[in-house]
CSV table of C-alpha atoms in Angstrom, one decimal:
chain,number,residue,atom,x,y,z
A,1,UNK,CA,-18.4,30.9,0.5
A,2,UNK,CA,-17.1,29.3,3.8
A,3,UNK,CA,-15.5,25.9,4.3
A,4,UNK,CA,-17.5,25.5,7.5
A,5,UNK,CA,-20.7,25.6,5.5
A,6,UNK,CA,-19.5,22.9,3.0
A,7,UNK,CA,-18.6,20.6,5.9
A,8,UNK,CA,-22.0,21.2,7.5
A,9,UNK,CA,-23.7,20.6,4.1
A,10,UNK,CA,-22.0,17.3,3.5
A,11,UNK,CA,-22.4,16.2,7.1
A,12,UNK,CA,-26.1,16.6,6.6
A,13,UNK,CA,-26.0,14.4,3.5
A,14,UNK,CA,-26.5,17.2,0.9
A,15,UNK,CA,-24.7,17.3,-2.4
A,16,UNK,CA,-22.1,20.0,-3.0
A,17,UNK,CA,-22.3,22.1,-6.2
A,18,UNK,CA,-19.5,22.1,-8.7
A,19,UNK,CA,-18.5,25.6,-7.6
A,20,UNK,CA,-18.4,24.5,-4.0
A,21,UNK,CA,-16.2,21.5,-4.8
A,22,UNK,CA,-13.8,23.7,-6.9
A,23,UNK,CA,-13.6,26.3,-4.1
A,24,UNK,CA,-12.6,23.5,-1.6
A,25,UNK,CA,-10.0,21.9,-3.9
A,26,UNK,CA,-8.4,25.2,-5.1
A,27,UNK,CA,-8.3,26.6,-1.6
A,28,UNK,CA,-6.7,23.4,-0.2
A,29,UNK,CA,-4.0,23.4,-2.9
A,30,UNK,CA,-3.3,27.1,-2.2
A,31,UNK,CA,-3.1,26.3,1.5
A,32,UNK,CA,-5.9,28.8,2.2
A,33,UNK,CA,-8.1,26.0,3.8
A,34,UNK,CA,-6.4,24.1,6.7
A,35,UNK,CA,-5.9,20.4,7.0
A,36,UNK,CA,-8.3,20.1,9.9
A,37,UNK,CA,-11.3,21.4,7.9
A,38,UNK,CA,-10.6,19.3,4.9
A,39,UNK,CA,-10.2,16.3,7.3
A,40,UNK,CA,-13.6,17.0,8.7
A,41,UNK,CA,-15.0,17.2,5.1
A,42,UNK,CA,-13.3,13.9,4.2
A,43,UNK,CA,-14.9,12.1,7.2
A,44,UNK,CA,-18.3,13.6,6.2
A,45,UNK,CA,-17.8,12.1,2.7
A,46,UNK,CA,-16.8,8.8,4.2
A,47,UNK,CA,-20.1,8.7,6.1
A,48,UNK,CA,-22.5,10.3,3.6
A,49,UNK,CA,-20.9,9.5,0.3
A,50,UNK,CA,-21.3,11.5,-3.0
A,51,UNK,CA,-23.5,11.1,-6.0
A,52,UNK,CA,-22.2,10.6,-9.5
A,53,UNK,CA,-22.3,14.2,-10.4
A,54,UNK,CA,-20.3,15.2,-7.3
A,55,UNK,CA,-17.7,12.6,-8.0
A,56,UNK,CA,-17.3,13.8,-11.5
A,57,UNK,CA,-17.0,17.4,-10.3
A,58,UNK,CA,-14.5,16.4,-7.7
A,59,UNK,CA,-12.4,14.5,-10.2
A,60,UNK,CA,-12.4,17.5,-12.6
A,61,UNK,CA,-11.3,19.9,-9.9
A,62,UNK,CA,-8.4,17.5,-8.9
A,63,UNK,CA,-7.3,17.3,-12.6
A,64,UNK,CA,-7.4,21.0,-13.0
A,65,UNK,CA,-5.3,21.5,-9.9
A,66,UNK,CA,-2.2,20.7,-12.0
A,67,UNK,CA,-1.0,19.9,-15.5
A,68,UNK,CA,-2.2,17.5,-18.1
A,69,UNK,CA,0.0,15.3,-20.2
A,70,UNK,CA,-0.1,16.4,-23.8
A,71,UNK,CA,-0.3,13.3,-26.0
A,72,UNK,CA,-1.6,15.1,-29.1
A,73,UNK,CA,1.6,14.4,-30.9
A,74,UNK,CA,0.8,10.7,-30.9
A,75,UNK,CA,-1.7,9.6,-33.6
A,76,UNK,CA,-4.7,7.5,-33.0
A,77,UNK,CA,-6.4,6.3,-29.8
A,78,UNK,CA,-4.0,6.3,-26.8
A,79,UNK,CA,-4.7,3.3,-24.5
A,80,UNK,CA,-4.1,2.9,-20.8
A,81,UNK,CA,-4.8,0.3,-18.2
A,82,UNK,CA,-5.0,0.5,-14.4
A,83,UNK,CA,-5.1,-2.1,-11.6
A,84,UNK,CA,-6.4,-1.2,-8.2
A,85,UNK,CA,-3.6,-3.3,-6.8
A,86,UNK,CA,-2.9,-6.9,-5.9
A,87,UNK,CA,-0.2,-9.4,-5.1
A,88,UNK,CA,1.9,-10.8,-8.0
A,89,UNK,CA,0.1,-8.5,-10.5
A,90,UNK,CA,2.5,-8.1,-13.4
A,91,UNK,CA,-0.1,-7.9,-16.1
A,92,UNK,CA,1.1,-4.6,-17.5
A,93,UNK,CA,4.4,-6.2,-18.4
A,94,UNK,CA,2.5,-8.6,-20.7
A,95,UNK,CA,-0.5,-6.6,-21.7
A,96,UNK,CA,1.3,-3.4,-22.9
A,97,UNK,CA,3.6,-5.1,-25.4
A,98,UNK,CA,0.8,-7.5,-26.5
A,99,UNK,CA,-1.6,-4.6,-27.3
A,100,UNK,CA,1.3,-2.7,-29.0
A,101,UNK,CA,2.0,-5.7,-31.1
A,102,UNK,CA,-1.7,-5.8,-32.1
A,103,UNK,CA,-1.5,-2.2,-33.4
A,104,UNK,CA,-2.6,-0.3,-30.3
A,105,UNK,CA,-0.6,2.6,-28.7
A,106,UNK,CA,-0.1,2.2,-25.0
A,107,UNK,CA,1.0,5.3,-23.0
A,108,UNK,CA,1.0,4.8,-19.3
A,109,UNK,CA,2.2,6.6,-16.2
A,110,UNK,CA,2.7,4.2,-13.3
A,111,UNK,CA,3.6,4.4,-9.7
A,112,UNK,CA,5.8,2.6,-7.2
A,113,UNK,CA,4.6,0.0,-4.8
A,114,UNK,CA,3.7,0.7,-1.2
A,115,UNK,CA,3.0,-2.0,1.4
A,116,UNK,CA,2.3,-5.4,0.1
A,117,UNK,CA,1.2,-4.2,-3.4
A,118,UNK,CA,4.0,-4.1,-6.0
A,119,UNK,CA,4.4,-1.2,-8.4
A,120,UNK,CA,5.0,-1.5,-12.1
A,121,UNK,CA,7.8,1.0,-12.0
A,122,UNK,CA,9.7,-1.0,-9.4
A,123,UNK,CA,9.3,-4.1,-11.6
A,124,UNK,CA,10.6,-2.3,-14.7
A,125,UNK,CA,13.6,-0.8,-12.8
A,126,UNK,CA,14.7,-4.4,-11.8
A,127,UNK,CA,15.7,-4.6,-15.5
A,128,UNK,CA,19.3,-3.3,-15.6
A,129,UNK,CA,19.5,0.1,-17.2
A,130,UNK,CA,15.7,0.5,-17.7
A,131,UNK,CA,14.8,4.2,-17.6
A,132,UNK,CA,11.5,5.2,-16.2
A,133,UNK,CA,12.1,8.9,-16.1
A,134,UNK,CA,11.5,10.2,-19.6
A,135,UNK,CA,10.8,13.7,-20.6
A,136,UNK,CA,7.4,14.4,-22.2
A,137,UNK,CA,9.1,14.8,-25.6
A,138,UNK,CA,10.9,11.4,-25.1
A,139,UNK,CA,7.7,9.8,-24.1
A,140,UNK,CA,5.8,11.0,-27.2
A,141,UNK,CA,8.7,10.2,-29.5
A,142,UNK,CA,9.0,6.6,-28.1
A,143,UNK,CA,5.2,6.0,-28.3
A,144,UNK,CA,5.2,7.1,-32.0
A,145,UNK,CA,8.1,4.7,-32.7
A,146,UNK,CA,7.4,1.7,-30.6
A,147,UNK,CA,3.7,2.2,-29.8
A,148,UNK,CA,4.6,1.8,-26.1
A,149,UNK,CA,5.9,4.0,-23.3
A,150,UNK,CA,5.6,3.5,-19.6
A,151,UNK,CA,7.1,6.1,-17.3
A,152,UNK,CA,7.1,7.1,-13.6
A,153,UNK,CA,4.6,9.7,-12.6
A,154,UNK,CA,6.4,13.1,-12.8
A,155,UNK,CA,5.7,16.8,-13.1
A,156,UNK,CA,2.8,18.6,-11.6
A,157,UNK,CA,0.0,16.1,-12.4
A,158,UNK,CA,-2.9,16.1,-9.8
A,159,UNK,CA,-1.2,17.9,-6.9
A,160,UNK,CA,-4.6,18.1,-5.1
A,161,UNK,CA,-4.8,14.3,-5.1
A,162,UNK,CA,-1.3,14.0,-3.5
A,163,UNK,CA,-2.4,16.3,-0.7
A,164,UNK,CA,-5.8,14.7,-0.3
A,165,UNK,CA,-4.3,11.2,-0.2
A,166,UNK,CA,-1.7,12.1,2.4
A,167,UNK,CA,-4.6,13.5,4.6
A,168,UNK,CA,-6.8,10.5,4.0
A,169,UNK,CA,-4.0,8.2,5.0
A,170,UNK,CA,-3.8,9.6,8.5
A,171,UNK,CA,-7.6,10.2,9.0
A,172,UNK,CA,-9.0,6.7,8.3
A,173,UNK,CA,-10.8,7.9,5.2
A,174,UNK,CA,-8.8,6.0,2.5
A,175,UNK,CA,-11.5,3.3,2.1
A,176,UNK,CA,-14.2,5.6,0.7
A,177,UNK,CA,-15.6,4.7,-2.8
A,178,UNK,CA,-16.1,8.3,-4.0
A,179,UNK,CA,-12.6,9.4,-2.8
A,180,UNK,CA,-10.9,6.3,-4.3
A,181,UNK,CA,-12.8,6.7,-7.6
A,182,UNK,CA,-11.9,10.4,-7.9
A,183,UNK,CA,-8.2,9.7,-7.0
A,184,UNK,CA,-7.8,7.0,-9.6
A,185,UNK,CA,-9.7,8.7,-12.4
A,186,UNK,CA,-8.1,12.1,-11.9
A,187,UNK,CA,-4.7,10.5,-12.6
A,188,UNK,CA,-6.0,8.6,-15.6
A,189,UNK,CA,-7.6,11.7,-17.1
A,190,UNK,CA,-4.5,13.9,-16.4
A,191,UNK,CA,-2.3,11.3,-18.0
A,192,UNK,CA,-3.8,12.0,-21.4
A,193,UNK,CA,-5.1,8.7,-22.7
A,194,UNK,CA,-8.4,8.4,-24.6
A,195,UNK,CA,-9.4,5.0,-23.4
A,196,UNK,CA,-8.6,3.0,-20.3
A,197,UNK,CA,-9.4,-0.5,-19.0
A,198,UNK,CA,-9.6,-0.7,-15.2
A,199,UNK,CA,-8.8,-4.0,-13.5
A,200,UNK,CA,-10.6,-3.7,-10.2
A,201,UNK,CA,-9.5,-6.5,-7.8
A,202,UNK,CA,-11.7,-8.3,-5.3
A,203,UNK,CA,-10.5,-10.8,-2.7
A,204,UNK,CA,-8.0,-11.4,0.2
A,205,UNK,CA,-5.2,-9.5,-1.6
A,206,UNK,CA,-7.3,-6.6,-2.7
A,207,UNK,CA,-8.3,-3.3,-1.3
A,208,UNK,CA,-12.0,-4.4,-1.8
A,209,UNK,CA,-12.5,-7.8,-0.2
A,210,UNK,CA,-15.9,-8.4,-1.6
A,211,UNK,CA,-16.8,-8.5,-5.4
A,212,UNK,CA,-19.9,-6.4,-4.6
A,213,UNK,CA,-17.8,-3.6,-3.1
A,214,UNK,CA,-15.4,-3.8,-6.1
A,215,UNK,CA,-18.4,-3.5,-8.4
A,216,UNK,CA,-19.6,-0.3,-6.7
A,217,UNK,CA,-16.2,1.2,-7.1
A,218,UNK,CA,-16.0,0.1,-10.8
A,219,UNK,CA,-19.3,1.7,-11.6
A,220,UNK,CA,-18.3,4.9,-9.9
A,221,UNK,CA,-15.0,5.1,-11.9
A,222,UNK,CA,-16.7,4.2,-15.2
A,223,UNK,CA,-19.3,6.9,-14.6
A,224,UNK,CA,-16.6,9.5,-13.8
A,225,UNK,CA,-14.5,8.6,-16.9
A,226,UNK,CA,-17.5,8.7,-19.2
A,227,UNK,CA,-18.5,12.1,-17.8
A,228,UNK,CA,-15.1,13.4,-18.8
A,229,UNK,CA,-15.1,12.0,-22.3
A,230,UNK,CA,-13.0,9.0,-21.5
A,231,UNK,CA,-13.8,5.5,-22.9
A,232,UNK,CA,-13.7,3.2,-19.9
A,233,UNK,CA,-14.3,-0.5,-19.2
A,234,UNK,CA,-13.9,-1.9,-15.7
A,235,UNK,CA,-13.3,-5.6,-15.0
A,236,UNK,CA,-13.8,-7.0,-11.5
A,237,UNK,CA,-11.3,-9.8,-11.2
A,238,UNK,CA,-10.3,-12.3,-8.5
A,239,UNK,CA,-7.5,-11.5,-6.1
A,240,UNK,CA,-8.2,-14.3,-3.6
A,241,UNK,CA,-4.8,-15.7,-4.2
A,242,UNK,CA,-1.6,-14.1,-5.8
A,243,UNK,CA,-1.7,-13.8,-9.5
A,244,UNK,CA,0.7,-16.3,-11.1
A,245,UNK,CA,3.4,-17.7,-8.8
A,246,UNK,CA,6.0,-15.0,-8.5
A,247,UNK,CA,5.8,-12.1,-6.0
A,248,UNK,CA,8.8,-9.8,-6.1
A,249,UNK,CA,10.1,-7.4,-8.8
A,250,UNK,CA,12.7,-9.3,-10.9
A,251,UNK,CA,10.9,-12.6,-10.2
A,252,UNK,CA,7.7,-11.1,-11.7
A,253,UNK,CA,9.6,-9.8,-14.8
A,254,UNK,CA,10.9,-13.3,-15.4
A,255,UNK,CA,7.3,-14.7,-15.1
A,256,UNK,CA,6.0,-12.1,-17.5
A,257,UNK,CA,8.6,-13.1,-20.0
A,258,UNK,CA,7.5,-16.7,-19.6
A,259,UNK,CA,4.0,-15.7,-20.6
A,260,UNK,CA,5.2,-13.7,-23.6
A,261,UNK,CA,7.1,-16.9,-24.7
A,262,UNK,CA,3.9,-18.8,-24.6
A,263,UNK,CA,4.6,-20.4,-21.2
A,264,UNK,CA,3.9,-19.2,-17.7
A,265,UNK,CA,1.0,-19.7,-15.2
A,266,UNK,CA,-2.4,-20.2,-16.8
A,267,UNK,CA,-4.2,-17.7,-14.6
A,268,UNK,CA,-1.7,-14.9,-15.4
A,269,UNK,CA,-2.0,-15.7,-19.1
A,270,UNK,CA,-5.8,-15.6,-19.1
A,271,UNK,CA,-6.1,-12.4,-17.2
A,272,UNK,CA,-3.6,-10.7,-19.6
A,273,UNK,CA,-5.7,-11.9,-22.5
A,274,UNK,CA,-8.8,-10.6,-20.9
A,275,UNK,CA,-7.5,-7.1,-20.2
A,276,UNK,CA,-5.7,-6.8,-23.5
A,277,UNK,CA,-8.8,-8.0,-25.4
A,278,UNK,CA,-10.9,-5.2,-23.9
A,279,UNK,CA,-8.2,-2.7,-24.7
A,280,UNK,CA,-8.3,-3.7,-28.3
A,281,UNK,CA,-12.1,-3.2,-28.4
A,282,UNK,CA,-11.8,0.2,-26.8
A,283,UNK,CA,-9.1,1.0,-29.3
A,284,UNK,CA,-11.3,0.0,-32.2
A,285,UNK,CA,-8.9,-2.7,-33.2
A,286,UNK,CA,-11.3,-5.5,-32.8
A,287,UNK,CA,-15.1,-5.8,-33.0
A,288,UNK,CA,-15.5,-7.8,-29.8
A,289,UNK,CA,-13.4,-9.4,-27.1
A,290,UNK,CA,-13.7,-12.9,-28.6
A,291,UNK,CA,-12.1,-12.0,-31.9
A,292,UNK,CA,-9.6,-9.8,-30.0
A,293,UNK,CA,-8.5,-12.7,-28.0
A,294,UNK,CA,-7.9,-14.8,-31.1
A,295,UNK,CA,-5.7,-12.1,-32.5
A,296,UNK,CA,-3.8,-11.8,-29.2
A,297,UNK,CA,-3.2,-15.5,-28.8
A,298,UNK,CA,-1.8,-15.5,-32.3
A,299,UNK,CA,0.7,-12.7,-31.4
A,300,UNK,CA,1.8,-14.7,-28.4
A,301,UNK,CA,2.2,-17.9,-30.3
A,302,UNK,CA,4.1,-16.2,-33.2
A,303,UNK,CA,6.5,-14.4,-30.9
A,304,UNK,CA,5.4,-10.9,-32.0
A,305,UNK,CA,4.5,-9.8,-28.4
A,306,UNK,CA,7.9,-10.9,-27.1
A,307,UNK,CA,9.6,-9.0,-29.9
A,308,UNK,CA,7.7,-5.9,-29.0
A,309,UNK,CA,8.8,-6.3,-25.4
A,310,UNK,CA,12.4,-6.4,-26.6
A,311,UNK,CA,11.9,-3.2,-28.6
A,312,UNK,CA,10.3,-1.5,-25.6
A,313,UNK,CA,13.1,-2.4,-23.3
A,314,UNK,CA,15.8,-1.3,-25.8
A,315,UNK,CA,13.9,2.0,-26.3
A,316,UNK,CA,14.0,2.8,-22.6
A,317,UNK,CA,17.7,1.8,-22.2
A,318,UNK,CA,17.2,-1.6,-20.6
A,319,UNK,CA,19.4,-4.6,-21.0
A,320,UNK,CA,17.7,-6.6,-23.8
A,321,UNK,CA,19.7,-9.7,-23.0
A,322,UNK,CA,17.3,-10.5,-20.2
A,323,UNK,CA,14.7,-11.3,-22.8
A,324,UNK,CA,16.5,-14.4,-23.9
A,325,UNK,CA,18.3,-15.0,-20.6
A,326,UNK,CA,16.1,-14.0,-17.6
A,327,UNK,CA,18.9,-15.3,-15.4
A,328,UNK,CA,20.6,-12.0,-16.0
A,329,UNK,CA,18.0,-10.3,-13.9
A,330,UNK,CA,18.9,-9.6,-10.2
A,331,UNK,CA,19.0,-12.8,-8.3
A,332,UNK,CA,18.9,-13.4,-4.5
A,333,UNK,CA,21.7,-15.3,-2.8
A,334,UNK,CA,19.6,-17.9,-1.0
A,335,UNK,CA,16.5,-19.9,-1.5
A,336,UNK,CA,14.5,-21.2,1.5
A,337,UNK,CA,11.6,-23.6,1.2
A,338,UNK,CA,8.5,-23.2,3.3
A,339,UNK,CA,7.1,-26.7,4.1
A,340,UNK,CA,3.5,-27.6,4.4
A,341,UNK,CA,2.4,-28.5,8.0
A,342,UNK,CA,-0.1,-31.1,6.7
A,343,UNK,CA,-1.1,-33.2,3.7
A,344,UNK,CA,-4.2,-32.5,1.7
A,345,UNK,CA,-5.3,-29.8,-0.8
A,346,UNK,CA,-4.7,-26.1,-0.8
A,347,UNK,CA,-8.2,-24.7,0.0
A,348,UNK,CA,-7.3,-21.0,0.4
A,349,UNK,CA,-4.3,-18.6,0.3
A,350,UNK,CA,-4.4,-15.2,2.0
A,351,UNK,CA,-2.9,-13.2,-0.8
A,352,UNK,CA,-2.2,-10.2,1.5
A,353,UNK,CA,-0.2,-12.4,3.8
A,354,UNK,CA,1.9,-13.6,0.9
A,355,UNK,CA,2.5,-9.9,-0.1
A,356,UNK,CA,3.5,-9.1,3.5
A,357,UNK,CA,6.0,-11.9,3.5
A,358,UNK,CA,7.6,-10.6,0.3
A,359,UNK,CA,7.7,-7.1,1.8
A,360,UNK,CA,9.5,-8.5,4.9
A,361,UNK,CA,12.1,-10.0,2.6
A,362,UNK,CA,12.7,-6.6,1.1
A,363,UNK,CA,10.5,-6.7,-2.1
A,364,UNK,CA,8.1,-4.0,-0.9
A,365,UNK,CA,8.3,-0.8,1.1
A,366,UNK,CA,6.5,0.3,4.3
A,367,UNK,CA,7.0,4.0,3.4
A,368,UNK,CA,7.3,5.9,0.1
A,369,UNK,CA,10.9,6.8,0.9
A,370,UNK,CA,12.1,3.2,1.6
A,371,UNK,CA,14.3,1.3,-0.8
A,372,UNK,CA,13.6,-2.2,-2.1
A,373,UNK,CA,15.7,-5.2,-3.2
A,374,UNK,CA,14.7,-6.1,-6.8
A,375,UNK,CA,16.0,-9.7,-6.4
A,376,UNK,CA,14.1,-10.9,-3.4
A,377,UNK,CA,10.5,-12.3,-3.1
A,378,UNK,CA,8.4,-15.4,-3.0
A,379,UNK,CA,7.6,-18.1,-5.6
A,380,UNK,CA,4.6,-20.2,-4.8
A,381,UNK,CA,4.9,-23.9,-5.5
A,382,UNK,CA,1.3,-24.6,-4.6
A,383,UNK,CA,-1.9,-22.7,-5.4
A,384,UNK,CA,-5.6,-23.2,-4.6
A,385,UNK,CA,-6.7,-26.7,-5.6
A,386,UNK,CA,-3.2,-28.2,-5.7
A,387,UNK,CA,-2.5,-31.4,-3.7
A,388,UNK,CA,0.3,-31.2,-1.2
A,389,UNK,CA,2.1,-33.7,1.0
A,390,UNK,CA,3.2,-33.0,4.6
A,391,UNK,CA,6.5,-31.2,4.6
A,392,UNK,CA,6.3,-30.6,0.8
A,393,UNK,CA,7.3,-27.0,-0.1
A,394,UNK,CA,4.3,-24.6,-0.3
A,395,UNK,CA,6.6,-21.8,-1.5
A,396,UNK,CA,10.2,-20.8,-1.9
A,397,UNK,CA,11.6,-17.6,-0.5
A,398,UNK,CA,14.3,-15.8,-2.5
A,399,UNK,CA,16.4,-14.1,0.2
A,400,UNK,CA,19.3,-11.7,0.6
A,401,UNK,CA,21.0,-10.7,3.8
A,402,UNK,CA,20.3,-9.1,6.2
A,403,UNK,CA,16.6,-10.1,6.5
A,404,UNK,CA,14.3,-11.8,8.9
A,405,UNK,CA,13.3,-14.9,6.9
A,406,UNK,CA,11.7,-16.5,10.0
A,407,UNK,CA,8.9,-13.9,10.1
A,408,UNK,CA,8.4,-14.2,6.4
A,409,UNK,CA,8.2,-18.0,6.5
A,410,UNK,CA,5.7,-17.8,9.3
A,411,UNK,CA,3.5,-15.4,7.4
A,412,UNK,CA,3.7,-17.7,4.3
A,413,UNK,CA,2.8,-20.8,6.3
A,414,UNK,CA,-0.1,-19.0,8.0
A,415,UNK,CA,-1.3,-17.8,4.6
A,416,UNK,CA,-2.2,-21.3,3.5
A,417,UNK,CA,-5.2,-23.3,4.5
A,418,UNK,CA,-4.9,-27.0,3.9
A,419,UNK,CA,-7.9,-29.3,4.0
A,420,UNK,CA,-9.0,-32.8,3.0
A,421,UNK,CA,-11.2,-31.9,0.0
A,422,UNK,CA,-10.2,-30.2,-3.3
A,423,UNK,CA,-12.0,-26.9,-3.8
A,424,UNK,CA,-13.7,-26.1,-7.1
A,425,UNK,CA,-12.0,-24.1,-9.8
A,426,UNK,CA,-11.3,-20.4,-9.2
A,427,UNK,CA,-13.4,-17.9,-11.1
A,428,UNK,CA,-11.2,-15.1,-12.6
A,429,UNK,CA,-13.8,-12.7,-13.8
A,430,UNK,CA,-16.8,-11.5,-11.8
A,431,UNK,CA,-18.2,-8.6,-13.7
A,432,UNK,CA,-17.6,-6.3,-16.7
A,433,UNK,CA,-18.8,-2.7,-16.5
A,434,UNK,CA,-18.6,-0.2,-19.4
A,435,UNK,CA,-18.2,0.2,-23.1
A,436,UNK,CA,-16.3,-2.9,-24.3
A,437,UNK,CA,-18.4,-5.2,-22.1
A,438,UNK,CA,-21.4,-4.7,-24.3
A,439,UNK,CA,-22.0,-7.6,-26.7
A,440,UNK,CA,-18.4,-8.8,-26.6
A,441,UNK,CA,-18.6,-11.6,-24.1
A,442,UNK,CA,-16.2,-12.1,-21.2
A,443,UNK,CA,-13.1,-13.1,-23.1
A,444,UNK,CA,-11.2,-16.3,-23.3
A,445,UNK,CA,-13.3,-19.2,-22.0
A,446,UNK,CA,-15.0,-16.8,-19.5
A,447,UNK,CA,-11.8,-17.4,-17.4
A,448,UNK,CA,-13.5,-20.0,-15.2
């Protein structure tokens, strides 16, 4: 078998066999196949695509390139969730304790943010003392005791994915549905959960700008998961504006706490209920998403989800005083308002531009090695549909020195489109693909 022949075969639009895919992945991890040949194959995949069977075989080969997390010591169905990335997306901080309070067990390995997309681990590490590096034994023990553990990705899980992603990043092949799907699902399968809900974003702050493209990706990921024995549901949700109002690590923790207290932005609360309700159905804890949502709303109202958040923070060494006093989270030294250039209604917000502004302030990182400031970020005063007066604040920047707030302010101002007419309500949910989407409805009030 020669790598040349596999490149030629894919270039001509033919499907590779499972054996050929495994030869390619194993040879690349062992450094027997050079970057330039794998880069040529990646570009052929970008142009010619892969069928469902090929994607499943590619995912399996990537999983088998490293270790798998052993969660057999945790009883019952182990639940996970994954977001394809967005701006202000702090749903895990609400959903995980909410599902745990409902009797589910959530075990999740999360990553750090890169670019304008925040990472769950960065948000958790803004809580003083919170430990994200747990040993496998600690993770299993905590999941048994608290029904919840979220840790940083460690060990030798999916080394092939790390090598492939680094090469995709420099060869303009990141935005390929088969390659994205295999990358995401290999990590989910290797992480050891039995069931996962995928939140696939579509819009100005998402990797997939159009809902139709997000739907294609969702179907690919669900197909891969099911072929590997994983129960999967994918939700295609709106990321045409930041989720909630806070963008920045400690700011997002505070906003998640507000939702757990029964407060917080309506769009964030509704998306959290939507994701959590599908997780309960996959975990066989509710017959459908409608009844799951009723249970979850009761847990929020009764304070049980907030209590589980407190237990979780304590278990991972965090300062639980932030639960009752979010002011103890890291705080920026200055707040700078960004005024509206005109009166009218907010008709659109470029979510990616808001994310870039937060990154300029130090809330995100341009490279994986860069450090972040947990205190800084942006809080939106106005969202789509809100009326605004000229010079009224559109957003507030939370700033530490030294930064370049002028660039961030310009990015925020340019992110907003102000017009004379009020736009219609935003639709949160576009599609549901997979197991818990059958017969259960779309969740709370269809999230219109």
